[in-house]
Tab-separated table of C-alpha atoms in Angstrom:
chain	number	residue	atom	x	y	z
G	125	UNK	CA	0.000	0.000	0.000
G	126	UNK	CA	1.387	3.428	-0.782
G	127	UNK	CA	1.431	6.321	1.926
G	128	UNK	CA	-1.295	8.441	2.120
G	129	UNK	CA	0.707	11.034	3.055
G	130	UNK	CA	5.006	11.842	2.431
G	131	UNK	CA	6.064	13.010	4.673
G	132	UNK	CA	4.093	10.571	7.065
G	133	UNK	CA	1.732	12.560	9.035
G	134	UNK	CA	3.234	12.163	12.208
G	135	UNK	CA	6.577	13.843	10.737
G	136	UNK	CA	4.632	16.649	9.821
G	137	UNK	CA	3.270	17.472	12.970
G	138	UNK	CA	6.634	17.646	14.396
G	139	UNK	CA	8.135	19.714	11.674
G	140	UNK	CA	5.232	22.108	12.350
G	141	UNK	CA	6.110	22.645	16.194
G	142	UNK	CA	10.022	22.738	14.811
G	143	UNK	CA	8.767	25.122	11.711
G	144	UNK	CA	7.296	27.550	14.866
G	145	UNK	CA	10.323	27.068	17.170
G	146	UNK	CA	12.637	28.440	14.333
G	147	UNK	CA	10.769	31.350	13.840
G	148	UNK	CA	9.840	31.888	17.688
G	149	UNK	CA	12.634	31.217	19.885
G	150	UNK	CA	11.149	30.077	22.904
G	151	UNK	CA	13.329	29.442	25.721
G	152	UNK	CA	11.052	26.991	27.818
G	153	UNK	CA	9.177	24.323	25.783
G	154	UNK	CA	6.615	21.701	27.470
G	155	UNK	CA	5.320	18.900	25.371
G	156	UNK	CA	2.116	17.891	26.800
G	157	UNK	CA	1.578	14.121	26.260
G	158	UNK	CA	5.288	13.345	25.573
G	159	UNK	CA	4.859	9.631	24.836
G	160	UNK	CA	8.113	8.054	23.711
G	161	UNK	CA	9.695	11.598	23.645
G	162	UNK	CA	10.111	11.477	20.015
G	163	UNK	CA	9.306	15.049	19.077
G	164	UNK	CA	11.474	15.768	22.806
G	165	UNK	CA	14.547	14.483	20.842
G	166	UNK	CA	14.084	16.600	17.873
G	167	UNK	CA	13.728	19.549	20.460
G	168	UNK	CA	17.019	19.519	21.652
G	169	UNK	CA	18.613	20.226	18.743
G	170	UNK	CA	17.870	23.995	19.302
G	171	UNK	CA	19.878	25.559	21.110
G	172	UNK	CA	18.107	28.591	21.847
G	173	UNK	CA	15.653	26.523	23.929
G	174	UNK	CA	17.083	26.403	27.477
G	175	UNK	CA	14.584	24.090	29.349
G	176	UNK	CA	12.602	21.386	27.497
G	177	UNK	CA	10.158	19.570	29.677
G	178	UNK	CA	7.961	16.611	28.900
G	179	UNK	CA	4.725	15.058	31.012
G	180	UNK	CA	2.978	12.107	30.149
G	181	UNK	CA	0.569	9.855	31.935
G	182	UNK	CA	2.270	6.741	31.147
G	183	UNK	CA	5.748	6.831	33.265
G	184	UNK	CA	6.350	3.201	31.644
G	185	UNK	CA	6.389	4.512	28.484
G	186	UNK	CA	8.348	7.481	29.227
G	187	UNK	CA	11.169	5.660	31.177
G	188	UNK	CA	11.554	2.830	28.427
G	189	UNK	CA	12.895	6.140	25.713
G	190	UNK	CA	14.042	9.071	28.312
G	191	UNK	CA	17.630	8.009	28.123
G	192	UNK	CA	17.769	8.545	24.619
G	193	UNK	CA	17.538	12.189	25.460
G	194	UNK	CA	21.046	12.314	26.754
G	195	UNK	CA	23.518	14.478	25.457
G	196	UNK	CA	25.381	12.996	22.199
G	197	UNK	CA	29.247	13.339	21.935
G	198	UNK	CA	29.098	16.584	20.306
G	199	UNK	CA	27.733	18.517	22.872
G	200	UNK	CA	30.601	17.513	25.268
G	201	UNK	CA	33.428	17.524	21.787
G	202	UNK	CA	32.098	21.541	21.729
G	203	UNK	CA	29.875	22.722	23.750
G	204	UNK	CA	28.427	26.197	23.691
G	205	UNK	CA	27.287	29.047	25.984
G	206	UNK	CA	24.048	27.843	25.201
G	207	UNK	CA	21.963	25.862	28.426
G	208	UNK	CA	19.576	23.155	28.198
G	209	UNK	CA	18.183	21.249	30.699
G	210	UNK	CA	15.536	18.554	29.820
G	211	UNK	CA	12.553	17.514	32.641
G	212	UNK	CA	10.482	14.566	31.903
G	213	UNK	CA	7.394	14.009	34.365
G	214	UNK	CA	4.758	11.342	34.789
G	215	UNK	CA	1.364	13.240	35.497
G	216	UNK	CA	-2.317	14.168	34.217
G	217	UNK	CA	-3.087	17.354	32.308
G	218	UNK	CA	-5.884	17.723	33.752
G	219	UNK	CA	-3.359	18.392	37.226
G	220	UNK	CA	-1.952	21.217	38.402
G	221	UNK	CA	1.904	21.662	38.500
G	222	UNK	CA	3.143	25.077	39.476
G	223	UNK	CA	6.563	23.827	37.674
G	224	UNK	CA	4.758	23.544	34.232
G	225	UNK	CA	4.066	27.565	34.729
G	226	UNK	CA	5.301	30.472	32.289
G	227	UNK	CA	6.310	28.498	29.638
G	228	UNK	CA	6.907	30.454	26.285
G	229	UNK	CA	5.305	27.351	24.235
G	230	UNK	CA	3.227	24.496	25.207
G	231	UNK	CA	2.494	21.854	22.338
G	232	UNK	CA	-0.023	19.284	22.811
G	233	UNK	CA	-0.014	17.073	19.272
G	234	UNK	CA	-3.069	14.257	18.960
G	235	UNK	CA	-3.465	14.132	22.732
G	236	UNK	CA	-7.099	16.148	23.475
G	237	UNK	CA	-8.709	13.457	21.787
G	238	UNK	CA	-7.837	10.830	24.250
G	239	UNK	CA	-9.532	12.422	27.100
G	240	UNK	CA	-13.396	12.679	28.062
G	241	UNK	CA	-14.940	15.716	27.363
G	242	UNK	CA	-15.074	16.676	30.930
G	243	UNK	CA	-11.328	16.149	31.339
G	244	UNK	CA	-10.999	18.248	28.025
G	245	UNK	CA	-12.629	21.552	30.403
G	246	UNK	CA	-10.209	20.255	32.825
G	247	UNK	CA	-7.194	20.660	30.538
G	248	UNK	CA	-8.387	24.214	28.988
G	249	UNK	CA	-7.907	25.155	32.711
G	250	UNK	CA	-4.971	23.786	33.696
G	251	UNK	CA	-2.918	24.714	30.342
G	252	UNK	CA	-4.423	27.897	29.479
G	253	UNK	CA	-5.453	29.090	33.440
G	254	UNK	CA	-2.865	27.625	35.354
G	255	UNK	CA	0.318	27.335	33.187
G	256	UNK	CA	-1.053	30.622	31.275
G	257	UNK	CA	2.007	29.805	28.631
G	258	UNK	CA	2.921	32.501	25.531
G	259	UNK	CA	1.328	29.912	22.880
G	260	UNK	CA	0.375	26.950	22.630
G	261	UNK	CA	-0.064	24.696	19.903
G	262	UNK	CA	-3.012	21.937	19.757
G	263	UNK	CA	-3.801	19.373	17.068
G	264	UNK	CA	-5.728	16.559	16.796
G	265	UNK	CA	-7.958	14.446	14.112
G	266	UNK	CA	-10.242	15.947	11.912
G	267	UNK	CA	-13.105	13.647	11.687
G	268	UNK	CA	-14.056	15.057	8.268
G	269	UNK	CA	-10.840	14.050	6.602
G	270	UNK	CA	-12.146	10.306	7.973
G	271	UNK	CA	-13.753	9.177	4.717
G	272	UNK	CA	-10.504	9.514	2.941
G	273	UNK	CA	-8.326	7.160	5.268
G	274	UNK	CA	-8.666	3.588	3.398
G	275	UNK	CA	-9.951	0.888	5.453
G	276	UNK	CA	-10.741	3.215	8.350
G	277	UNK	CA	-13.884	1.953	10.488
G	278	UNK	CA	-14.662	4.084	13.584
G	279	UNK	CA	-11.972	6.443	14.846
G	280	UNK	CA	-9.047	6.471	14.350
G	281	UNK	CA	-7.387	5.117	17.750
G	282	UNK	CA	-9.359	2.356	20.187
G	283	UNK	CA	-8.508	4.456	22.559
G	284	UNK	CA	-10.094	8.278	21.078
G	285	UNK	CA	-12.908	9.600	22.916
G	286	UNK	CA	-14.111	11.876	20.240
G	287	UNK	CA	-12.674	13.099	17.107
G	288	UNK	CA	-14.268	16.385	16.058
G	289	UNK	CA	-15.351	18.497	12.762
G	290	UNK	CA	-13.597	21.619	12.061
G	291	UNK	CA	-16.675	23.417	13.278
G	292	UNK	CA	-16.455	21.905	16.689
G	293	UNK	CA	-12.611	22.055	17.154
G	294	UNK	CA	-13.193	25.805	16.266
G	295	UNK	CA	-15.703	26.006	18.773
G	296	UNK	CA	-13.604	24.856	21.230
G	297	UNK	CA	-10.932	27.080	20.717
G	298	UNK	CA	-12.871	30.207	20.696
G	299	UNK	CA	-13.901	29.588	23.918
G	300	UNK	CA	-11.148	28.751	25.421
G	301	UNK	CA	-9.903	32.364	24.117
G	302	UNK	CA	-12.567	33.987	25.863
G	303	UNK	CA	-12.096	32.548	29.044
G	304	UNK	CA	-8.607	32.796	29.349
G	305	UNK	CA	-7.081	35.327	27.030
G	306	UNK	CA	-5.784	34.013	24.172
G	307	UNK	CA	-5.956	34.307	20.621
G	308	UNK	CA	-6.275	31.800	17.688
G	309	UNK	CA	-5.286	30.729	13.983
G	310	UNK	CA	-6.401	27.588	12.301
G	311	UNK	CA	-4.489	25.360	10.506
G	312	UNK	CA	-3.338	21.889	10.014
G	313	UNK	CA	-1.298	18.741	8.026
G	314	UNK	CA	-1.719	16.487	5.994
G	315	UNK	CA	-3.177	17.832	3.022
G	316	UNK	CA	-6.279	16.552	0.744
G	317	UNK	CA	-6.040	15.295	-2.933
G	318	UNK	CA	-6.165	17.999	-5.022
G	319	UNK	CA	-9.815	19.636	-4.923
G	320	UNK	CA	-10.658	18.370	-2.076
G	321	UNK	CA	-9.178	20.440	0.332
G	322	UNK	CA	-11.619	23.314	1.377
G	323	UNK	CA	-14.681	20.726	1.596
G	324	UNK	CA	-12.782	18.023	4.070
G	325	UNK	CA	-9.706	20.239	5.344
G	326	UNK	CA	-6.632	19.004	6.617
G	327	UNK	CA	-6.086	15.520	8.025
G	328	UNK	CA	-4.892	16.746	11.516
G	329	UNK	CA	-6.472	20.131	12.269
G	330	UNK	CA	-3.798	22.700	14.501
G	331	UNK	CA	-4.978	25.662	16.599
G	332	UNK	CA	-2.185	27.738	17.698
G	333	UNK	CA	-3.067	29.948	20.172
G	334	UNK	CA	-1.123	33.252	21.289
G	335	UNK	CA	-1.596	35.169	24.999
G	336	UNK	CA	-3.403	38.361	24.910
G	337	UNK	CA	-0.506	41.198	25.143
G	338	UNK	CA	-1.048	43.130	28.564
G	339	UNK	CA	-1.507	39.651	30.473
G	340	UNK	CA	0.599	38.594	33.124
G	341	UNK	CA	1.453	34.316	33.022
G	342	UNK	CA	0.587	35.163	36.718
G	343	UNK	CA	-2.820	34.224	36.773
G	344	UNK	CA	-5.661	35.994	37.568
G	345	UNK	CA	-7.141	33.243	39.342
G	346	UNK	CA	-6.859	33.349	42.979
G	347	UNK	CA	-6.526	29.662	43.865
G	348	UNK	CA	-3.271	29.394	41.602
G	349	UNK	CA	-1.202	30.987	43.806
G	350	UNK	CA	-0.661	27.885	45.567
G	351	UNK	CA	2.176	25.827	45.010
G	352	UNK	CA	1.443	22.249	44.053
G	353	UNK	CA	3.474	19.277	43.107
G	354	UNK	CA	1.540	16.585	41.579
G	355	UNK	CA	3.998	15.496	39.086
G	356	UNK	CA	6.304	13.077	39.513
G	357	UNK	CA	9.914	13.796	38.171
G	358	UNK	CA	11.176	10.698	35.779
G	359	UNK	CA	14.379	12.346	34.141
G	360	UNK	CA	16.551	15.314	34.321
G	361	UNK	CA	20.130	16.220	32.936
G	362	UNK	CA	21.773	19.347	32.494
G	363	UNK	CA	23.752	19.643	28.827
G	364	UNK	CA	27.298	20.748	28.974
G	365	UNK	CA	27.414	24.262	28.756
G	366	UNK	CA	30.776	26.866	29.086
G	367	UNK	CA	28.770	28.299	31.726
G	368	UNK	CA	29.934	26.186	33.596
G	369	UNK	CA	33.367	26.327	35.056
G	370	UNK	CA	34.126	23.099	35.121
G	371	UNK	CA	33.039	22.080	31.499
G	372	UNK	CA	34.631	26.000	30.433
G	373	UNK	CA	38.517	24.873	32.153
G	374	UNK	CA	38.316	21.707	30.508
G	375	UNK	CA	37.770	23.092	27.220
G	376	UNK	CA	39.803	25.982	27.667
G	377	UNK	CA	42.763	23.566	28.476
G	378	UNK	CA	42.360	21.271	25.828
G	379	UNK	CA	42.241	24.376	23.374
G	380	UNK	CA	45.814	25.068	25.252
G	381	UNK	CA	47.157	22.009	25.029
G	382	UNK	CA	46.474	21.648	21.176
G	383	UNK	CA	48.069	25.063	20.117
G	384	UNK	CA	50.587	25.314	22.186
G	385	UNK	CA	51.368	21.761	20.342
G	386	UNK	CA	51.055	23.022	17.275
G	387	UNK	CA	52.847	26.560	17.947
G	388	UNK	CA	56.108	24.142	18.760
G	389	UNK	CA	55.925	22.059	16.080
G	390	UNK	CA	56.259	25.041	14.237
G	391	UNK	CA	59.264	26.216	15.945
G	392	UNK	CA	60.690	23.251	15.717
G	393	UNK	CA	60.225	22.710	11.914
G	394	UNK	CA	62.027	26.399	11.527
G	395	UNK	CA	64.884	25.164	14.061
G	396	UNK	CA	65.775	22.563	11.181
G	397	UNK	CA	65.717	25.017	8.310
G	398	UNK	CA	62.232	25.721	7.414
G	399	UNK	CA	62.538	29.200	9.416
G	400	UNK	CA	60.938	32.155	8.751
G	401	UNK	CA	63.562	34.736	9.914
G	402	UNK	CA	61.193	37.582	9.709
G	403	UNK	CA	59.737	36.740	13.473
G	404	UNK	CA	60.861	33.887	16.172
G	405	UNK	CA	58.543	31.346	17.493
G	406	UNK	CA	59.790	29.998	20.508
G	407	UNK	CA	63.421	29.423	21.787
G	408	UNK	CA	63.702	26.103	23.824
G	409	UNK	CA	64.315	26.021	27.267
G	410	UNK	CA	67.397	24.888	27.519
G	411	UNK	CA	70.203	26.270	29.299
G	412	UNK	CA	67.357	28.343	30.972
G	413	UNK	CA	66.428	30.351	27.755
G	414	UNK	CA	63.546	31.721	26.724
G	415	UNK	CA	62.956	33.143	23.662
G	416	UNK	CA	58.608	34.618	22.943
G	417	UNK	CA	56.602	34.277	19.535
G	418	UNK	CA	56.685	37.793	18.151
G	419	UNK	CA	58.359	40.091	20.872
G	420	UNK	CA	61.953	41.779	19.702
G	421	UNK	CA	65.287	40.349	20.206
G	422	UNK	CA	66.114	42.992	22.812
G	423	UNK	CA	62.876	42.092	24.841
G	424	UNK	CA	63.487	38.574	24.405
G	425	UNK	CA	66.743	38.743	25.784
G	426	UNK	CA	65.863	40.526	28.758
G	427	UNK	CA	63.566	37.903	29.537
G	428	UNK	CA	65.625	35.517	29.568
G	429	UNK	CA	68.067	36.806	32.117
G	430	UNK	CA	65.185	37.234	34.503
G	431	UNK	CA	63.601	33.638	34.195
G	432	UNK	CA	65.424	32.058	36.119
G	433	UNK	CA	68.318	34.075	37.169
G	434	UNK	CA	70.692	36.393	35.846
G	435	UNK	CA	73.392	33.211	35.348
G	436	UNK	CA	71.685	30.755	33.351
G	437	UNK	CA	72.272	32.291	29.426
G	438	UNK	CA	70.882	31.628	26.785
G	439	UNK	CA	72.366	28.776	24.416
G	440	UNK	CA	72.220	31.132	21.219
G	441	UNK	CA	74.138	33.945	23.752
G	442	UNK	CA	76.543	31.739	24.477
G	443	UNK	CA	77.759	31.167	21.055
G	444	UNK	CA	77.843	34.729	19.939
G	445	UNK	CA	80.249	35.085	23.105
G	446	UNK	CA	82.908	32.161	21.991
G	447	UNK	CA	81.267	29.557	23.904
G	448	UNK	CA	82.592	25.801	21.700
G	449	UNK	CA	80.413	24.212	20.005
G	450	UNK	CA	80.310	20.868	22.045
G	451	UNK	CA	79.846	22.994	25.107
G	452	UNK	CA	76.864	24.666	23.705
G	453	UNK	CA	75.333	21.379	23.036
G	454	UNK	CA	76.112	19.660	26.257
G	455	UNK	CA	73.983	22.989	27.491
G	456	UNK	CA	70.850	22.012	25.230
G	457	UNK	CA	70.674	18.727	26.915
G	458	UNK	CA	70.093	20.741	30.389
G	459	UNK	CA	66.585	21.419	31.335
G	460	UNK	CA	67.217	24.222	34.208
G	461	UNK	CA	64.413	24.159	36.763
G	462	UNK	CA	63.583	26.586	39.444
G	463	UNK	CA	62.503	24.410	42.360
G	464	UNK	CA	62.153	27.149	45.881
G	465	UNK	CA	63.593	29.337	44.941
G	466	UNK	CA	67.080	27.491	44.117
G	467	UNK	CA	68.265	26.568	40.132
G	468	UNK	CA	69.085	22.779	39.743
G	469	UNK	CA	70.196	21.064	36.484
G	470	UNK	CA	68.351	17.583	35.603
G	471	UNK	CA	68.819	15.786	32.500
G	472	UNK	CA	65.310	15.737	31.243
G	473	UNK	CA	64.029	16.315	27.977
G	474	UNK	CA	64.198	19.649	26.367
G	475	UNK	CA	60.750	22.135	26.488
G	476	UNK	CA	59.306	24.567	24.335
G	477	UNK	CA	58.788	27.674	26.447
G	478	UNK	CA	54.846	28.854	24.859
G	479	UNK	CA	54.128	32.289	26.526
G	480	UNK	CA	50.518	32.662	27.218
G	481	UNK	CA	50.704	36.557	25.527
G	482	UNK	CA	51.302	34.324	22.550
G	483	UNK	CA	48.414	31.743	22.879
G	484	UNK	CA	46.392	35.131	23.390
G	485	UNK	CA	47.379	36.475	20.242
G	486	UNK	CA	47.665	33.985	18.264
G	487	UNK	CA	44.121	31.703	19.335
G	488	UNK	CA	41.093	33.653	18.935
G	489	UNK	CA	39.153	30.075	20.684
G	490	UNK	CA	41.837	30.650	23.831
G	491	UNK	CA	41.168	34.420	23.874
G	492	UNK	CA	37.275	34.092	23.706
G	493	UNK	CA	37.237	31.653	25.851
G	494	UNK	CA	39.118	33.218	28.860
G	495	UNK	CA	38.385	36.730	28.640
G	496	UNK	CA	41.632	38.036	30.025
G	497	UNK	CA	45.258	36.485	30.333
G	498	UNK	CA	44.554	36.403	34.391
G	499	UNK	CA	41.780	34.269	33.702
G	500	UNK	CA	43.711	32.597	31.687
G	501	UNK	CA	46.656	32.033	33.659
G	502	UNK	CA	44.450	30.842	36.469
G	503	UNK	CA	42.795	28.191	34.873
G	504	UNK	CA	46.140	26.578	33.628
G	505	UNK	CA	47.348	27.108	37.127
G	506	UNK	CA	44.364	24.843	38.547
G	507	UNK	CA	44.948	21.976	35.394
G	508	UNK	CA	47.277	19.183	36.408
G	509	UNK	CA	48.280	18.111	32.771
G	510	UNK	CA	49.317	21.629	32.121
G	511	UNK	CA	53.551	22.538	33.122
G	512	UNK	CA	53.911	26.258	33.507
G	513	UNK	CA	57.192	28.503	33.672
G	514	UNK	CA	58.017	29.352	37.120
G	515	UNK	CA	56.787	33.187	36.748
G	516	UNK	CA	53.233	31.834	35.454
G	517	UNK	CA	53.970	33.521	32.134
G	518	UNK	CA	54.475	30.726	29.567
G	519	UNK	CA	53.298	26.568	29.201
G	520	UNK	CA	55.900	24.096	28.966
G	521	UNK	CA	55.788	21.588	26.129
G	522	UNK	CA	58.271	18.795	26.031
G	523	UNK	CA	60.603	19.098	22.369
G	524	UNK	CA	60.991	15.267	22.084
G	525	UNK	CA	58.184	12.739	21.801
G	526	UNK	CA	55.702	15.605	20.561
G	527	UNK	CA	54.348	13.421	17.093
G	528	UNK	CA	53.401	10.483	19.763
G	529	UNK	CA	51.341	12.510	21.858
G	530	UNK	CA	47.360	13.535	20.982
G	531	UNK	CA	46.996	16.271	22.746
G	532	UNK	CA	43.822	16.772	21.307
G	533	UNK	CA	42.216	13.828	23.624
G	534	UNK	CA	39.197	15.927	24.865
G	535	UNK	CA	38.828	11.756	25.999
G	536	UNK	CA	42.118	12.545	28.553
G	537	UNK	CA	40.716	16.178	29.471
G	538	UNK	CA	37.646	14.660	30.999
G	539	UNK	CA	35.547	14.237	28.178
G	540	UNK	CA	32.962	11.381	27.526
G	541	UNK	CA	30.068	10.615	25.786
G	542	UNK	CA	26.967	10.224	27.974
G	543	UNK	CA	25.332	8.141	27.917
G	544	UNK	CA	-4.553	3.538	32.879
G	545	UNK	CA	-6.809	5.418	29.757
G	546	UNK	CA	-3.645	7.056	28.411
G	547	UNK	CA	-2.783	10.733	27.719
G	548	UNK	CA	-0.186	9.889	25.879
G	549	UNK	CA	0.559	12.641	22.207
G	550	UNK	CA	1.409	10.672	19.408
G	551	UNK	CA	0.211	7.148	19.839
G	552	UNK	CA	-0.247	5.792	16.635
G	553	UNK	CA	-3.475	5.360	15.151
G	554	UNK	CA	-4.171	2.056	14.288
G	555	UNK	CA	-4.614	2.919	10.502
G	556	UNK	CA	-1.318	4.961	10.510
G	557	UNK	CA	1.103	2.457	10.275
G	558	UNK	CA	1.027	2.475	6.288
G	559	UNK	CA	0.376	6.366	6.511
């Protein structure tokens, strides 16, 4: 049997609540009737929404799919400045939960018609009295499209109440304007063959309704000042976000790590005669030089007699003032470290002195990122896997070994993928599995 309808229908209810979140923006989204969370997990996706929340009668349901709402790898690989943070609760519409209040969109998609039409009053109060939300979008079956469905018999779920004409859905609607300040537009998916489209309509019929301007989500009902709790929370998780410190150091490291790499490979290709003489990179510290990415010869010497101490010179010095060869390379193998205050040569490998004004410069990511080089400097100060100079100024990268070494592991930097008569949206109506 060929689909009625391509995309199915189902798929174009969601990419109508998408369609509206695009052009919208709403911060805090509630899906009424979550179900499986399937339009939930096509939610997520925008960033600009900063808490997505989902309620559905059937916690079974909810709990078999909720974990598929975790964050994929590529929200902890980059995260943003943008915050989400994704509820899922098992409850009745027609309950009262002062958490599910001041939403800027509520979306309720094929779930009105599995209620009685005294729990429908119910729910016209609690969404549109209690929560008092910016919009809300409702859909659900138009019975006159019915005669088009092949093979239907009935309604179109076992478990529908009612399935109403256009007239009575509008009806409906207009009511719940007047009582509760709101406005309304009609529409709908799943279009009709060709000429048939004004006489039957569309196959699911949408209101979307839009708060009066001059209303306060504060409602004007008395009694809904009280605080109640009859939801029960299933499911919550926080999305990495760089506003938070702990997720922002992490990155900001990493981001270190990886051009401070790459800003002494460079230096190192130019120290075996790819060098572009027209600026220096980085001088190794060896010896106890330093040498900076970009700051005069003068200033680069002067830096290096204060490092650490006026008597460790610099390799390249040492030549210019007669210093043999085979002395000045028994001085590269020294790696002079400060430790209390006292200099002590080890034989360790060679480093790359990488001065943070030179990340700054160089890394837009690093300098976004951080703000300031104080920020900067105190975040590398607090990260274990990062080797500072002993004045705070510059990171230490080892010469040798640097091709066998990712430093690009976000992995290593703390990185890891994580991992009753229903209410239920969505459920599938019985002829829609060939829709």
């Amino acid at each position: 049997m060929e689909p009625l309808f391509s995309p199915p229908l189902h798929m174009q209810r969601h990419q109508f609540v998408i369609d509206f979140v695009k052009r919208n923006k709403p911060r805090k989204v509630a899906d009424l009737g979550c179900s499986e969370c399937s339009l939930l997990k096509k939610l997520r996706f925008h960033r600009e929404i900063e808490l997505l929340v989902g309620v559905d009668i059937n916690g079974a349901k909810v709990k078999r799919k909720m974990h598929g709402l975790a964050p994929i790898s590529a929200y902890y690989l980059q995260p943003t400045y943008d915050q989400l943070r994704i509820e899922l609760y098992q409850g009745s519409v027609t309950q009262k939960d002062v958490r599910l209040r001041g939403f800027d969109l509520v979306t309720s998609i094929e779930l009105i018609e599995h209620l009685t039409l005294a729990d429908v009053e119910r729910f016209s109060e609690v969404v549109f009295g209690h929560m008092t939300p910016v919009a809300v979008i409702v859909s659900t079956p138009n019975s006159e499209f019915n005669p088009l469905l092949p093979g239907l018999v009935g309604f179109r779920h076992s478990d529908h109440k009612f399935e109403w004409t256009r007239a009575e859905f509008k009806s409906w609607a207009l009511k719940v304007c007047l009582e509760y300040g709101y406005e309304v537009e009609f529409t709908g998916v799943g279009q009709a063959p060709p000429g048939q489209q004004d006489r039957v309509g569309f196959c699911s019929q949408i209101g979307v309704f839009h708060r009066l301007k001059g209303r306060d989500f504060c409602n004007m009902f008395g009694d809904d000042a009280e605080d109640v709790f009859s939801y029960t929370l299933l499911y919550s998780i926080n999305y990495p976000s760089l506003r938070d410190n702990n997720i922002l150091g992490r990155v900001l490291v990493s981001e270190v790590l990886h051009w401070a790499e790459k800003l002494k490979t460079r230096w190192i290709e130019e120290k075996t005669g790819k060098r572009d003489d027209s600026y220096t990179l980085c001088q190794t510290v060896g010896g106890g030089g330093e040498e900076c990415l970009g700051v005069p010869e003068q200033r680069m010497e002067e830096k290096q007699t204060a490092a650490c101490g006026a008597e460790l010179k610099n390799p390249a010095e040492q030549r210019g003032r007669g210093v043999p060869e085979d002395q000045d390379s028994e001085d590269e193998e020294l790696f002079w470290m400060c430790v209390q205050g006292q200099q002590e040569p080890c034989r360790l490998h060679r480093c790359v002195s990488v001065p943070l004004a030179v990340l700054w410069s160089r890394c837009p990511k690093v300098r976004a990122l951080s703000g300031n080089l104080s920020i900067l400097r105190h975040f590398l100060m607090e990260a274990p896997e990062v080797k500072l100079s002993q004045d705070g100024s510059a990171v230490l990268v080892p010469e040798q070994d640097f091709e066998d070494k990712d430093h690009n592991d976000l992995e290593d930097s703390g990185y890891a993928e994580a991992s009753q008569c229903s209410h239920s949206a969505e459920q599938e109506e019985d002829w829609e599995a060939n829709v």
